[in-house]
Coordinates of N, CA and C in Angstrom, one line a residue:
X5 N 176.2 -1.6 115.4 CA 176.6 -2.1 114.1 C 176.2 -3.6 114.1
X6 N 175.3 -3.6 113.0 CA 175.0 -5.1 112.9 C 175.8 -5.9 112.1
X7 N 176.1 -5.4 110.6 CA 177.5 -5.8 110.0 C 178.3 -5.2 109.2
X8 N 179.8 -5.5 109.1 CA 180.1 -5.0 107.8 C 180.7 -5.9 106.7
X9 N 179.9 -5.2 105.7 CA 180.1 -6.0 104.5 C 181.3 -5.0 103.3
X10 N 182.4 -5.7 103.4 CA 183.9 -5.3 102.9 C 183.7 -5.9 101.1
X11 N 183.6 -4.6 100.3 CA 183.7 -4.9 99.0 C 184.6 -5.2 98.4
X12 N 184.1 -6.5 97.8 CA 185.5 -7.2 97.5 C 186.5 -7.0 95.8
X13 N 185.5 -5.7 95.3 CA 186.2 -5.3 93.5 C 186.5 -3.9 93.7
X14 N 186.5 -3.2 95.2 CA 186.9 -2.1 95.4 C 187.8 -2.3 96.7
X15 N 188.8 -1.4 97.0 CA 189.4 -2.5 98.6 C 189.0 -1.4 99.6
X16 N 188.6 0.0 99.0 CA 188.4 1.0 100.1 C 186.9 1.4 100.3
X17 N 185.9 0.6 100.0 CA 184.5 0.7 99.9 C 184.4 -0.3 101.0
X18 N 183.3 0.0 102.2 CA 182.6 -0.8 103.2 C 180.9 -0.3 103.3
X19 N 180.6 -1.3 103.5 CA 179.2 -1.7 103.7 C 178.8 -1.4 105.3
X20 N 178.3 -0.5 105.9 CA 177.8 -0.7 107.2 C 176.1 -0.8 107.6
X21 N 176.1 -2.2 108.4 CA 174.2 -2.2 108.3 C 173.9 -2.0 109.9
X22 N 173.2 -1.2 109.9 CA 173.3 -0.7 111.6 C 172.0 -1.1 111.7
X23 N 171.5 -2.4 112.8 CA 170.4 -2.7 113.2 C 169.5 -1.5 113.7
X24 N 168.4 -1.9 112.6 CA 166.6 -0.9 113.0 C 166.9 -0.1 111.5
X25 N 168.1 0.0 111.1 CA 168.5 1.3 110.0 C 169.1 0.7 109.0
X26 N 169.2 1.7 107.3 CA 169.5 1.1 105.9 C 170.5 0.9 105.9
X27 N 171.7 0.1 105.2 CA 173.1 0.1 105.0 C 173.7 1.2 104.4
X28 N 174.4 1.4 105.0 CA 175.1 3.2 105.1 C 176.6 2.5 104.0
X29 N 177.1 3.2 102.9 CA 178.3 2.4 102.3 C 179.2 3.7 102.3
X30 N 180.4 3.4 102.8 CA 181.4 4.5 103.1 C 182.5 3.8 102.1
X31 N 183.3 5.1 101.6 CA 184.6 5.3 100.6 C 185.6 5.7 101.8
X32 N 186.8 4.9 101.6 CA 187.7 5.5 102.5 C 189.5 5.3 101.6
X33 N 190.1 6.3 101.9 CA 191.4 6.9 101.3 C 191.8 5.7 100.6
X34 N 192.4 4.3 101.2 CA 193.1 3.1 100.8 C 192.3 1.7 102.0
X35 N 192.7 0.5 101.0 CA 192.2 -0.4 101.6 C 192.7 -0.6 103.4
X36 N 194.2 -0.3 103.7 CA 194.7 -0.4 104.8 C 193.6 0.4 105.6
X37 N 193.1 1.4 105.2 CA 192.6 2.4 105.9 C 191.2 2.0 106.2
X38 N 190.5 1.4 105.5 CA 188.9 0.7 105.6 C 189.5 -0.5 106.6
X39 N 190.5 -1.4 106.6 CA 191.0 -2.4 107.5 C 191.0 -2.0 108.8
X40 N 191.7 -0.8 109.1 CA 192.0 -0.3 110.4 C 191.1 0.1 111.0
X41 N 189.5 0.5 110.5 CA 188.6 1.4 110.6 C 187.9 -0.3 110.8
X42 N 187.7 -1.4 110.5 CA 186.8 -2.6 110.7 C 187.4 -3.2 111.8
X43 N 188.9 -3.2 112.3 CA 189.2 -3.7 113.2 C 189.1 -2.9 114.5
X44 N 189.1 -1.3 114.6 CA 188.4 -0.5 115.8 C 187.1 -0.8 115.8
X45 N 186.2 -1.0 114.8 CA 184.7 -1.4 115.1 C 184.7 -2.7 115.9
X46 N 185.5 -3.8 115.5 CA 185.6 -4.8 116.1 C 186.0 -4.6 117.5
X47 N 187.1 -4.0 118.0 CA 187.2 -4.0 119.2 C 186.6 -3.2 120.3
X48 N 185.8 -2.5 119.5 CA 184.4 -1.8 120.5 C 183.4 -2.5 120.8
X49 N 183.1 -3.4 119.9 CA 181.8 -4.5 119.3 C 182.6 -5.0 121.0
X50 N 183.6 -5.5 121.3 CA 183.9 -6.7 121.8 C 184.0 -5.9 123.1
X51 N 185.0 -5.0 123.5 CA 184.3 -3.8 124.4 C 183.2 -3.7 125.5
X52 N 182.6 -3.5 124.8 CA 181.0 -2.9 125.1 C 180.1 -3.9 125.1
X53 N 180.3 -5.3 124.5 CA 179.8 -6.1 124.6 C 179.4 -6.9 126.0
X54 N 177.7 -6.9 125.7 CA 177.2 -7.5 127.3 C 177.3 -8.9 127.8
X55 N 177.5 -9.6 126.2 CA 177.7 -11.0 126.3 C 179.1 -11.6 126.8
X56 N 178.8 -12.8 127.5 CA 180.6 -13.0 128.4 C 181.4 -13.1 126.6
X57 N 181.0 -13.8 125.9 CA 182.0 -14.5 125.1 C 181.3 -13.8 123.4
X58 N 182.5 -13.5 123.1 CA 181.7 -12.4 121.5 C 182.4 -13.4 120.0
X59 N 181.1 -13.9 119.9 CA 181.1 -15.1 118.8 C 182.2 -14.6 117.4
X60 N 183.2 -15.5 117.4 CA 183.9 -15.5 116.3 C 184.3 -16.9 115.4
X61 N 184.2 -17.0 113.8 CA 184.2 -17.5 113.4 C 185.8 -18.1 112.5
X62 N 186.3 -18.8 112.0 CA 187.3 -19.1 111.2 C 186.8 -19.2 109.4
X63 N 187.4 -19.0 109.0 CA 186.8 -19.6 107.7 C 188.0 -19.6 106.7
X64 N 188.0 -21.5 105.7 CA 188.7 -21.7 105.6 C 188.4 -21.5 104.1
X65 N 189.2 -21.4 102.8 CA 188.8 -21.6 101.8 C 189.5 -22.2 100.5
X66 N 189.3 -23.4 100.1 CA 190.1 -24.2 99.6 C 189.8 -24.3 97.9
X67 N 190.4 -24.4 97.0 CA 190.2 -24.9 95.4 C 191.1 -25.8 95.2
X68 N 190.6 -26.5 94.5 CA 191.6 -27.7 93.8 C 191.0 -27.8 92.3
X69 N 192.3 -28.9 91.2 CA 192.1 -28.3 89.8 C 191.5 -30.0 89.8
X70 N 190.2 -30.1 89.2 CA 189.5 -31.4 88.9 C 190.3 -31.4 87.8
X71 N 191.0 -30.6 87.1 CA 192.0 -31.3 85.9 C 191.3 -32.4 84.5
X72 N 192.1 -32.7 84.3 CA 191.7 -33.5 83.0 C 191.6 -35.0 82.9

């Protein structure tokens, strides 16, 4: 699994792009249910993983009102 891409105007639609292969997009029951299903991919990813340390990111996301 190279990535997933989590639809953000549907909450139970995911995107999966599996390196060499097309993006495969799966419907699943409720959004908790696509969640639980991205966080076991994650912990296999990490798992199985050959690399000592398996790159993760933070991301912050801020708005403010430039107002009037």
């Amino acid at each position: 699994v190279l990535q997933l891409v989590k639809n953000t105007s549907d909450g139970s639609k995911l995107d999966v792009i599996i390196q060499g292969k097309k993006k495969y997009t799966y419907q699943f029951d409720s959004a908790h249910t696509r969640e639980m299903f991205c966080l076991q991919i994650r912990q296999m990813k990490s798992m199985h993983s050959t690399e000592k340390d398996v790159d993760q990111i933070s991301v912050f996301i801020g708005t403010w009102n430039m107002g009037e």
